[in-house]
CSV table of C-alpha atoms and ligand atoms in Angstrom, one decimal:
chain,number,residue,atom,x,y,z
A,13,MET,CA,-102.3,-46.1,-31.1
A,14,SER,CA,-103.6,-42.8,-29.5
A,15,THR,CA,-102.8,-42.3,-25.8
A,16,ASP,CA,-104.4,-39.3,-24.1
A,17,GLY,CA,-101.3,-37.5,-23.2
A,18,THR,CA,-101.0,-39.0,-20.1
A,19,GLY,CA,-99.1,-42.0,-21.0
A,20,ARG,CA,-102.1,-44.4,-20.6
A,21,ALA,CA,-103.6,-45.9,-23.7
A,22,PRO,CA,-107.6,-46.1,-24.2
A,23,GLY,CA,-108.2,-49.0,-22.2
A,24,ALA,CA,-105.5,-48.8,-19.7
A,25,ASP,CA,-108.0,-46.4,-17.3
A,26,ALA,CA,-111.5,-47.2,-16.3
A,27,PRO,CA,-112.9,-47.1,-20.2
A,28,SER,CA,-115.9,-45.1,-20.7
A,29,GLN,CA,-118.5,-47.7,-21.2
A,30,PRO,CA,-120.9,-47.8,-24.2
A,31,GLU,CA,-124.2,-47.8,-24.1
A,32,GLY,CA,-125.6,-51.3,-22.9
A,33,GLU,CA,-122.2,-52.6,-21.6
A,34,ALA,CA,-122.0,-53.9,-18.1
A,35,LYS,CA,-120.0,-51.5,-15.7
A,36,PRO,CA,-119.1,-53.2,-12.8
A,37,SER,CA,-122.0,-52.1,-10.7
A,38,ASP,CA,-124.2,-53.2,-13.3
A,39,ILE,CA,-123.0,-56.9,-12.9
A,40,GLY,CA,-125.6,-58.9,-11.3
A,41,ARG,CA,-128.5,-57.0,-12.7
A,42,GLU,CA,-130.4,-57.3,-16.0
A,43,PRO,CA,-128.9,-55.5,-18.7
A,44,GLY,CA,-131.6,-52.8,-19.9
A,45,GLY,CA,-129.0,-51.3,-23.0
A,46,GLU,CA,-128.9,-52.1,-26.4
A,47,ALA,CA,-126.6,-55.1,-26.0
A,48,GLY,CA,-128.9,-56.8,-23.7
A,49,ALA,CA,-132.1,-56.4,-25.8
A,50,GLN,CA,-129.8,-57.7,-28.8
A,51,SER,CA,-129.3,-60.7,-27.4
A,52,ALA,CA,-131.2,-61.3,-24.3
A,53,PRO,CA,-132.4,-65.1,-24.2
A,54,ARG,CA,-135.7,-64.6,-23.6
A,55,SER,CA,-136.0,-62.6,-27.2
A,56,SER,CA,-138.5,-64.1,-29.3
A,57,THR,CA,-136.1,-63.7,-32.6
A,58,PRO,CA,-135.6,-66.9,-34.5
A,59,PRO,CA,-132.4,-68.8,-33.9
A,60,ALA,CA,-129.7,-67.9,-36.2
A,61,PRO,CA,-129.0,-70.4,-39.0
A,62,ARG,CA,-125.6,-71.1,-37.8
A,63,ALA,CA,-125.9,-71.2,-33.8
A,64,SER,CA,-128.4,-71.7,-30.8
A,65,ALA,CA,-130.5,-68.7,-30.0
A,66,ASP,CA,-129.6,-68.3,-26.7
A,67,ASN,CA,-125.8,-68.9,-26.6
A,68,ILE,CA,-125.3,-65.2,-26.2
A,69,VAL,CA,-126.5,-64.2,-22.4
A,70,PRO,CA,-126.5,-61.0,-20.7
A,71,PRO,CA,-123.3,-60.5,-18.2
A,72,THR,CA,-125.5,-60.8,-15.0
A,73,ALA,CA,-123.9,-62.3,-11.5
A,74,GLU,CA,-126.0,-65.8,-12.6
A,75,GLN,CA,-124.4,-65.9,-16.1
A,76,ILE,CA,-121.3,-65.3,-15.1
A,77,ALA,CA,-121.3,-68.0,-12.4
A,78,ARG,CA,-122.4,-70.1,-14.7
A,79,ALA,CA,-119.7,-69.6,-17.4
A,80,ALA,CA,-116.8,-70.2,-14.6
A,81,GLU,CA,-118.8,-73.3,-14.1
A,82,LEU,CA,-118.8,-74.2,-17.8
A,83,LEU,CA,-115.0,-73.3,-17.7
A,84,ARG,CA,-114.3,-75.5,-15.1
A,85,ALA,CA,-116.0,-78.3,-16.5
A,86,GLY,CA,-113.7,-78.0,-19.7
A,87,GLU,CA,-116.1,-75.9,-21.9
A,88,LEU,CA,-115.6,-72.8,-24.3
A,89,VAL,CA,-116.8,-69.7,-23.4
A,90,GLY,CA,-117.2,-66.1,-25.5
A,91,MET,CA,-115.3,-63.7,-23.1
A,92,PRO,CA,-115.6,-59.8,-23.9
A,93,THR,CA,-112.5,-58.0,-23.4
A,94,GLU,CA,-112.0,-54.2,-24.1
A,95,THR,CA,-109.7,-55.1,-26.9
A,96,VAL,CA,-111.6,-58.0,-28.6
A,97,TYR,CA,-113.8,-61.0,-27.8
A,98,GLY,CA,-112.0,-64.4,-25.9
A,99,LEU,CA,-112.4,-67.7,-26.8
A,100,ALA,CA,-111.7,-68.8,-23.4
A,101,ALA,CA,-110.7,-72.1,-21.7
A,102,ASP,CA,-109.1,-73.0,-18.3
A,103,ALA,CA,-105.7,-72.5,-18.8
A,104,SER,CA,-104.7,-75.4,-16.8
A,105,ASN,CA,-106.8,-78.0,-18.7
A,106,VAL,CA,-105.2,-79.5,-21.9
A,107,ALA,CA,-108.5,-80.7,-23.0
A,108,ALA,CA,-110.3,-77.2,-22.9
A,109,VAL,CA,-107.2,-76.0,-24.6
A,110,ALA,CA,-107.1,-78.3,-27.3
A,111,ARG,CA,-110.7,-77.5,-27.8
A,112,ILE,CA,-109.8,-74.0,-28.4
A,113,PHE,CA,-107.8,-75.0,-31.2
A,114,ALA,CA,-110.1,-77.2,-32.7
A,115,ALA,CA,-112.9,-74.6,-32.9
A,116,LYS,CA,-110.8,-71.6,-34.4
A,117,GLY,CA,-108.9,-74.1,-36.6
A,118,ARG,CA,-105.8,-73.0,-35.5
A,119,PRO,CA,-102.2,-74.8,-35.4
A,120,SER,CA,-101.5,-76.1,-32.5
A,121,ASP,CA,-97.9,-74.7,-32.3
A,122,HIS,CA,-99.7,-71.0,-32.0
A,123,PRO,CA,-99.6,-69.9,-28.1
A,124,LEU,CA,-102.3,-68.5,-26.6
A,125,ILE,CA,-102.6,-65.6,-24.1
A,126,VAL,CA,-103.5,-66.5,-20.6
A,127,HIS,CA,-105.6,-63.8,-19.0
A,128,LEU,CA,-105.1,-63.6,-15.1
A,129,PRO,CA,-107.7,-61.8,-12.4
A,130,ASP,CA,-105.1,-59.5,-11.3
A,131,ARG,CA,-101.6,-58.8,-11.2
A,132,GLY,CA,-100.8,-60.9,-8.1
A,133,HIS,CA,-101.3,-64.2,-10.1
A,134,LEU,CA,-98.3,-63.5,-12.2
A,135,PRO,CA,-95.9,-65.5,-10.3
A,136,ARG,CA,-98.0,-68.5,-10.3
A,137,TRP,CA,-97.6,-68.3,-14.5
A,138,ALA,CA,-94.5,-66.5,-14.9
A,139,ARG,CA,-91.0,-67.3,-13.4
A,140,ALA,CA,-87.7,-65.0,-13.5
A,141,ILE,CA,-89.9,-62.1,-13.7
A,142,PRO,CA,-87.9,-58.8,-14.5
A,143,LYS,CA,-88.5,-55.9,-12.8
A,144,GLU,CA,-89.9,-53.8,-16.3
A,145,ALA,CA,-92.8,-56.5,-15.8
A,146,LEU,CA,-93.9,-55.4,-12.6
A,147,ALA,CA,-93.6,-52.0,-13.3
A,148,LEU,CA,-95.6,-52.4,-16.8
A,149,ALA,CA,-98.2,-54.3,-15.1
A,150,ARG,CA,-98.5,-51.7,-12.2
A,151,ALA,CA,-98.6,-49.0,-14.9
A,152,PHE,CA,-101.0,-50.9,-17.3
A,153,TRP,CA,-102.9,-53.6,-15.9
A,154,PRO,CA,-105.9,-54.2,-16.2
A,155,GLY,CA,-105.2,-53.2,-20.4
A,156,PRO,CA,-104.3,-53.8,-23.4
A,157,LEU,CA,-100.6,-55.0,-23.1
A,158,THR,CA,-99.7,-58.8,-23.1
A,159,LEU,CA,-96.3,-59.5,-21.6
A,160,ILE,CA,-94.1,-62.3,-23.0
A,161,LEU,CA,-92.3,-63.9,-20.0
A,162,LYS,CA,-90.5,-67.0,-19.1
A,163,ARG,CA,-93.3,-69.6,-18.1
A,164,GLU,CA,-93.9,-71.2,-15.0
A,165,ASP,CA,-93.8,-75.3,-14.9
A,166,ARG,CA,-97.2,-75.4,-14.2
A,167,VAL,CA,-98.0,-73.9,-17.7
A,168,PRO,CA,-99.1,-76.6,-20.1
A,169,ASP,CA,-97.1,-76.8,-23.3
A,170,ALA,CA,-100.7,-76.8,-25.1
A,171,VAL,CA,-100.9,-73.1,-23.9
A,172,THR,CA,-97.4,-72.1,-25.2
A,173,GLY,CA,-97.0,-74.1,-28.1
A,174,GLY,CA,-94.1,-76.0,-26.2
A,175,GLN,CA,-92.3,-72.5,-26.0
A,176,ASP,CA,-90.4,-71.6,-22.6
A,177,THR,CA,-92.4,-68.5,-22.4
A,178,VAL,CA,-96.1,-67.6,-21.9
A,179,GLY,CA,-98.1,-64.4,-22.7
A,180,LEU,CA,-99.9,-62.9,-19.8
A,181,ARG,CA,-102.4,-60.2,-19.4
A,182,VAL,CA,-105.0,-58.7,-17.2
A,183,PRO,CA,-108.1,-57.5,-19.4
A,184,ASN,CA,-109.9,-54.3,-18.6
A,185,HIS,CA,-113.4,-55.4,-19.1
A,186,PRO,CA,-115.7,-55.3,-16.3
A,187,VAL,CA,-117.2,-58.8,-17.5
A,188,ALA,CA,-113.9,-60.2,-18.2
A,189,LEU,CA,-112.8,-59.2,-14.5
A,190,ALA,CA,-115.7,-60.5,-13.0
A,191,LEU,CA,-115.4,-64.2,-14.9
A,192,LEU,CA,-111.8,-64.0,-13.7
A,193,ALA,CA,-112.6,-63.2,-10.4
A,194,ALA,CA,-115.3,-66.0,-10.4
A,195,PHE,CA,-113.0,-68.3,-11.9
A,196,ASP,CA,-109.9,-67.7,-10.1
A,197,SER,CA,-107.2,-68.8,-12.1
A,198,GLY,CA,-105.9,-68.3,-15.5
A,199,ILE,CA,-108.3,-68.0,-18.9
A,200,ALA,CA,-106.5,-69.1,-21.9
A,201,ALA,CA,-108.3,-67.0,-24.7
A,202,PRO,CA,-107.3,-66.4,-28.1
A,203,SER,CA,-109.5,-63.9,-30.0
A,204,ALA,CA,-113.0,-65.9,-30.7
A,205,ASN,CA,-112.4,-65.8,-34.7
A,206,ARG,CA,-111.6,-68.7,-36.7
A,207,PHE,CA,-108.2,-68.6,-37.8
A,208,GLY,CA,-106.9,-65.9,-40.0
A,209,ARG,CA,-109.8,-64.0,-39.6
A,210,ILE,CA,-111.3,-61.0,-38.5
A,211,SER,CA,-111.5,-60.5,-34.8
A,212,PRO,CA,-114.8,-60.1,-33.3
A,213,THR,CA,-115.7,-57.1,-31.5
A,214,THR,CA,-119.1,-58.1,-30.4
A,215,ALA,CA,-121.1,-60.7,-29.1
A,216,ALA,CA,-122.9,-61.5,-32.4
A,217,HIS,CA,-119.6,-61.8,-34.3
A,218,VAL,CA,-118.5,-64.5,-31.8
A,219,ARG,CA,-121.5,-66.5,-32.6
A,220,ASP,CA,-121.3,-65.4,-36.5
A,221,GLU,CA,-117.7,-67.3,-36.1
A,222,LEU,CA,-118.0,-70.1,-33.9
A,223,GLY,CA,-121.7,-71.1,-33.6
A,224,ASP,CA,-122.1,-74.0,-31.4
A,225,ASN,CA,-118.8,-74.6,-30.8
A,226,VAL,CA,-118.7,-72.1,-28.0
A,227,ALA,CA,-120.9,-73.5,-24.9
A,228,LEU,CA,-121.9,-69.4,-24.1
A,229,ILE,CA,-121.0,-66.2,-24.8
A,230,LEU,CA,-121.1,-63.1,-22.7
A,231,ASP,CA,-122.4,-60.3,-23.8
A,232,GLY,CA,-120.2,-57.4,-23.0
A,233,GLY,CA,-121.4,-55.1,-25.8
A,234,SER,CA,-118.7,-53.7,-28.3
A,235,CYS,CA,-115.2,-53.7,-27.3
A,236,GLU,CA,-113.8,-50.4,-26.3
A,237,VAL,CA,-110.5,-50.6,-27.9
A,238,GLY,CA,-111.2,-52.9,-30.8
A,239,ILE,CA,-108.2,-54.1,-31.9
A,240,GLU,CA,-105.9,-56.7,-30.2
A,241,SER,CA,-103.6,-56.1,-27.3
A,242,THR,CA,-99.9,-54.6,-27.7
A,243,ILE,CA,-97.8,-58.0,-27.1
A,244,LEU,CA,-94.4,-56.9,-25.6
A,245,ASP,CA,-91.6,-59.9,-25.1
A,246,LEU,CA,-89.9,-59.3,-22.0
A,247,SER,CA,-88.0,-62.8,-22.0
A,248,ARG,CA,-85.3,-61.8,-24.5
A,249,GLU,CA,-82.2,-59.4,-23.8
A,250,THR,CA,-84.1,-56.5,-24.7
A,251,PRO,CA,-87.9,-55.8,-24.8
A,252,VAL,CA,-89.5,-56.5,-28.2
A,253,ILE,CA,-93.1,-55.2,-29.5
A,254,LEU,CA,-94.3,-58.5,-31.6
A,255,ARG,CA,-97.8,-56.8,-31.8
A,256,PRO,CA,-98.5,-53.1,-31.7
A,257,GLY,CA,-101.7,-52.1,-30.0
A,258,ALA,CA,-103.3,-49.3,-28.1
A,259,ILE,CA,-100.2,-49.4,-25.6
A,260,SER,CA,-97.7,-47.4,-27.8
A,261,ALA,CA,-93.8,-48.0,-27.6
A,262,ALA,CA,-93.6,-44.4,-26.3
A,263,ASP,CA,-96.0,-45.6,-23.6
A,264,ILE,CA,-93.9,-48.5,-22.6
A,265,ALA,CA,-90.8,-46.6,-22.8
A,266,ARG,CA,-92.1,-43.8,-20.2
A,267,VAL,CA,-92.5,-46.8,-17.7
A,268,ILE,CA,-89.0,-48.7,-18.5
A,269,GLY,CA,-87.0,-46.0,-20.0
A,270,GLY,CA,-85.3,-46.8,-23.4
A,271,SER,CA,-87.3,-47.6,-26.3
A,272,PRO,CA,-88.7,-51.4,-27.1
A,273,GLU,CA,-87.9,-52.4,-30.7
A,274,VAL,CA,-91.0,-53.0,-32.7
A,275,ARG,CA,-90.6,-56.1,-34.5
A,276,ALA,CA,-94.1,-56.0,-36.1
A,277,ALA,CA,-94.1,-54.7,-39.5
A,278,VAL,CA,-95.7,-56.6,-42.2
A,279,GLU,CA,-92.4,-58.0,-43.6
A,280,GLY,CA,-93.0,-60.0,-46.8
A,281,ALA,CA,-96.6,-58.8,-47.0
A,282,ALA,CA,-96.5,-58.5,-50.8
A,283,GLU,CA,-95.5,-62.2,-51.2
A,284,GLY,CA,-97.9,-63.3,-48.3
A,285,GLU,CA,-94.7,-64.6,-46.6
A,286,PRO,CA,-95.0,-65.4,-42.7
A,287,SER,CA,-93.7,-62.0,-41.4
A,288,ARG,CA,-92.1,-63.3,-38.1
A,289,GLN,CA,-90.5,-66.8,-37.0
A,290,ASP,CA,-88.5,-68.0,-34.4
A,291,SER,CA,-85.2,-69.5,-35.2
A,292,ASP,CA,-86.7,-72.6,-35.3
A,293,GLY,CA,-89.2,-71.5,-38.1
A,294,LYS,CA,-92.0,-71.3,-35.8
A,295,PRO,CA,-94.2,-68.6,-35.9
A,296,ARG,CA,-94.3,-66.7,-32.4
A,297,VAL,CA,-97.2,-64.5,-32.8
A,298,SER,CA,-99.8,-65.6,-35.2
A,299,GLY,CA,-100.8,-62.3,-35.5
A,300,SER,CA,-97.3,-61.7,-37.1
A,301,LEU,CA,-98.1,-63.9,-40.1
A,302,ALA,CA,-98.4,-61.2,-42.9
A,303,ALA,CA,-102.3,-62.9,-44.0
A,304,HIS,CA,-104.4,-62.2,-41.0
A,305,TYR,CA,-107.4,-60.4,-39.8
A,306,ALA,CA,-108.6,-60.8,-43.4
A,307,PRO,CA,-111.8,-60.3,-45.2
A,308,ARG,CA,-112.7,-62.7,-47.9
A,309,THR,CA,-113.6,-59.9,-50.3
A,310,PRO,CA,-110.2,-58.9,-51.9
A,311,LEU,CA,-109.0,-55.8,-49.8
A,312,GLN,CA,-106.6,-53.0,-51.1
A,313,ILE,CA,-105.1,-49.8,-49.5
A,314,ALA,CA,-105.2,-46.7,-51.6
A,315,PRO,CA,-103.3,-43.6,-50.4
A,316,SER,CA,-106.0,-40.7,-49.6
A,317,ALA,CA,-104.6,-39.1,-52.8
A,318,ARG,CA,-105.4,-41.8,-55.0
A,319,LEU,CA,-108.6,-43.3,-53.1
A,320,ALA,CA,-111.4,-41.9,-55.2
A,321,GLU,CA,-109.4,-42.9,-58.6
A,322,THR,CA,-108.7,-46.2,-57.5
A,323,ALA,CA,-112.1,-47.1,-56.6
A,324,ALA,CA,-113.7,-45.4,-59.5
A,325,THR,CA,-111.3,-47.5,-61.9
A,326,LEU,CA,-112.4,-50.6,-60.2
A,327,ALA,CA,-116.1,-49.7,-60.8
A,328,GLY,CA,-115.9,-48.3,-64.2
A,329,GLU,CA,-114.6,-52.3,-64.9
A,330,GLY,CA,-118.2,-53.0,-63.8
A,331,SER,CA,-117.1,-54.4,-60.2
A,332,ARG,CA,-118.9,-53.5,-57.0
A,333,VAL,CA,-116.9,-51.5,-54.9
A,334,ALA,CA,-116.9,-50.8,-51.2
A,335,VAL,CA,-114.8,-48.0,-49.8
A,336,LEU,CA,-113.5,-47.4,-46.3
A,337,ALA,CA,-112.5,-43.7,-46.2
A,338,HIS,CA,-111.7,-41.1,-43.8
A,339,ALA,CA,-114.0,-38.6,-45.3
A,340,ALA,CA,-117.8,-38.4,-46.4
A,341,ALA,CA,-118.8,-40.1,-49.7
A,342,ASP,CA,-117.3,-39.0,-52.9
A,343,PRO,CA,-120.3,-37.1,-54.2
A,344,ARG,CA,-118.9,-37.6,-58.0
A,345,ASP,CA,-119.4,-41.1,-58.2
A,346,ALA,CA,-122.8,-42.5,-56.9
A,347,ARG,CA,-121.7,-46.1,-57.9
A,348,LEU,CA,-119.5,-46.7,-54.7
A,349,ILE,CA,-120.7,-48.1,-51.6
A,350,TRP,CA,-119.0,-45.5,-49.3
A,351,ARG,CA,-118.1,-45.7,-45.6
A,352,ALA,CA,-116.9,-42.7,-43.5
A,353,ALA,CA,-114.5,-44.2,-40.4
A,354,PRO,CA,-113.7,-41.8,-37.7
A,355,ALA,CA,-111.0,-39.6,-38.1
A,356,ALA,CA,-109.6,-40.2,-34.6
A,357,ALA,CA,-107.4,-43.3,-34.0
A,358,ALA,CA,-109.0,-44.7,-31.0
A,359,ALA,CA,-112.4,-44.3,-32.6
A,360,TYR,CA,-110.9,-45.7,-36.0
A,361,ALA,CA,-109.6,-48.8,-34.2
A,362,ARG,CA,-113.0,-49.5,-32.0
A,363,GLU,CA,-114.9,-49.6,-35.1
A,364,LEU,CA,-112.5,-51.1,-37.7
A,365,TYR,CA,-113.3,-54.9,-37.5
A,366,ALA,CA,-117.1,-54.2,-37.6
A,367,ASN,CA,-116.7,-52.0,-40.7
A,368,LEU,CA,-114.5,-54.6,-42.3
A,369,ARG,CA,-117.3,-57.2,-41.4
A,370,GLU,CA,-119.9,-55.6,-42.9
A,371,LEU,CA,-117.8,-54.2,-46.2
A,372,ASP,CA,-117.0,-57.9,-46.5
A,373,ALA,CA,-120.7,-58.7,-45.9
A,374,LEU,CA,-122.1,-56.8,-48.8
A,375,GLY,CA,-120.4,-59.4,-51.2
A,376,ALA,CA,-119.1,-56.6,-53.0
A,377,ASP,CA,-116.0,-57.4,-55.6
A,378,PHE,CA,-113.8,-55.3,-54.0
A,379,ILE,CA,-112.9,-53.4,-50.6
A,380,VAL,CA,-110.7,-50.2,-51.2
A,381,VAL,CA,-109.3,-48.8,-47.6
A,382,GLU,CA,-108.0,-45.3,-47.1
A,383,ALA,CA,-104.2,-45.7,-46.1
A,384,PRO,CA,-104.1,-44.5,-42.5
A,385,PRO,CA,-101.9,-41.5,-41.7
A,386,ASP,CA,-98.4,-42.6,-41.3
A,387,THR,CA,-97.8,-41.6,-37.6
A,388,ALA,CA,-97.3,-43.6,-34.5
A,389,ALA,CA,-101.0,-43.1,-33.4
A,390,TRP,CA,-102.0,-45.1,-36.3
A,391,GLN,CA,-99.1,-48.0,-36.2
A,392,ALA,CA,-101.8,-50.8,-34.9
A,393,ILE,CA,-104.4,-49.4,-37.5
A,394,ALA,CA,-101.7,-49.8,-40.3
A,395,ASP,CA,-100.5,-53.3,-39.2
A,396,ARG,CA,-103.8,-54.9,-39.3
A,397,LEU,CA,-104.8,-53.3,-42.3
A,398,GLY,CA,-101.9,-54.4,-44.1
A,399,ARG,CA,-102.4,-57.9,-42.9
A,400,ALA,CA,-106.1,-57.7,-44.0
A,401,ALA,CA,-104.9,-56.7,-47.5
A,402,VAL,CA,-102.6,-59.4,-47.5
A,403,GLY,CA,-104.9,-62.4,-46.5
A,404,SER,CA,-108.2,-61.1,-48.0
A,405,GLY,CA,-110.1,-62.5,-50.9
A,406,GLU,CA,-109.0,-66.2,-50.0
A,407,ALA,CA,-111.4,-68.8,-49.2
A,408,ASP,CA,-111.7,-70.3,-45.8
A,409,GLU,CA,-108.0,-70.5,-44.6
A,410,THR,CA,-106.4,-74.1,-43.9
B,527,TXA,O1,-106.1,-58.6,-27.1
B,527,TXA,C1,-105.6,-59.9,-27.1
B,527,TXA,O2,-104.9,-59.7,-27.0
B,527,TXA,C2,-106.6,-60.6,-27.6
B,527,TXA,C3,-108.0,-60.9,-26.2
B,527,TXA,C4,-108.9,-62.1,-26.4
B,527,TXA,O3,-107.0,-60.7,-25.0
B,527,TXA,N1,-106.2,-61.9,-27.6
B,527,TXA,C5,-105.4,-62.0,-28.8
B,527,TXA,O4,-105.3,-63.9,-28.8
B,527,TXA,O5,-105.5,-61.3,-29.4
B,527,TXA,P1,-104.8,-64.2,-30.2
B,527,TXA,O6,-104.1,-65.5,-29.6
B,527,TXA,O7,-105.6,-64.2,-31.2
B,527,TXA,O8,-103.5,-63.2,-30.6
B,527,TXA,C6,-102.5,-63.9,-29.3
B,527,TXA,C7,-101.2,-63.7,-30.1
B,527,TXA,C8,-100.8,-64.9,-30.9
B,527,TXA,O9,-100.6,-64.7,-32.0
B,527,TXA,C9,-99.8,-65.6,-29.9
B,527,TXA,O10,-98.6,-66.5,-31.1
B,527,TXA,C10,-99.0,-64.6,-29.6
B,527,TXA,O11,-100.2,-63.7,-28.8
B,527,TXA,N2,-98.4,-65.1,-28.2
B,527,TXA,C11,-98.9,-65.8,-27.1
B,527,TXA,N3,-98.1,-66.4,-26.2
B,527,TXA,C12,-97.2,-66.5,-27.0
B,527,TXA,C13,-95.5,-66.4,-26.4
B,527,TXA,N4,-95.1,-66.8,-25.5
B,527,TXA,N5,-94.8,-66.2,-27.3
B,527,TXA,C14,-94.9,-65.2,-28.5
B,527,TXA,N6,-96.3,-65.0,-28.8
B,527,TXA,C15,-97.3,-65.3,-27.9
B,528,MG,MG1,-106.3,-63.4,-33.1
């Protein structure tokens, strides 16, 4: 994914706030923008079929305090971050963590990321912290980088899937930071989607995925980065990127030297095999299962040169075909439902999951996605699209 040439990924600095999203100075005020208008609990919009009408709330100081109370009471809260929305629970509360797995339908051996209020909390959750971790935390937190470190004894097995390591990050979103400050401890939060499905980048996506399984969803607007954090494992002899994200291998190398190995390619994708397992066979990163981030509509990726032809062939066989392209609609073929995605990697990532959700909701027979450029800036996007293709077209994952 792209950086701005300063070695900082988009989320590593204060992100530009989309309209309607809370800025730190907004917290405690009534939202005036789009996100608040969409979701204010006072709205007269009729209840969505699968959820209470009022579990999406604006991120006022009052609602953030309420969310922190709910976390203390062992409830689940939808939390915006700069990457995707998280399904938050008290990381120290085993029963609350168990509710995350139940709500997501996620196997219990898939470990969760613990979100911290600031890097000062690191020693409470990790031990034997290497100097590289401190340097990276200083450079990129708050921001879209998760560090896998040896865990402290207080981290429950329920969070780590029984592993000796824990994933930690400080998210760069004013609402998440306000909630973490109010809660003042670690918040376990996987992406707030059903297991194997497309990660949510708006509060409404969280409601669509999880409905009443979440007590309250803080509306932080659309996520600025749009795809999940980079996961860097520093618990091994050498640094390994387990999941590519907005912070690239080059960004990391600039801080710690060397060049971290990237082990996140969709190996075995064609066979739908899990791509990465521990020596004991446990998946270390559920996002590394080949079939992940998947729409229900069968999705295929076509090279730019063959995009129009691939889509037209499918449409010619009587199928309804939705296309996610880099360019405007193919004027020669009015049968296709065509969506032009942004040309720049950061903007493409920001809109990727919302685009996939919208195309999936059309009920088309196929989604055809134009292959991303084969460059470092597009690596994380290519990773997510590859997994979406492998897992697509299935009824709900088990
Ligand atoms: O951007 C993100 O990271 C988002 C936001 C909400 O922070 N969270 C997220 O969580 O993507 P989740 O659970 O959907 O993906 C986190 C991945 C999982 O696939 C999990 O297996 C991996 O991180 N993970 C967590 N702890 C780990 C550990 N100790 N070792 C290896 N992988 C770990
Ligand atoms: Mg996830």
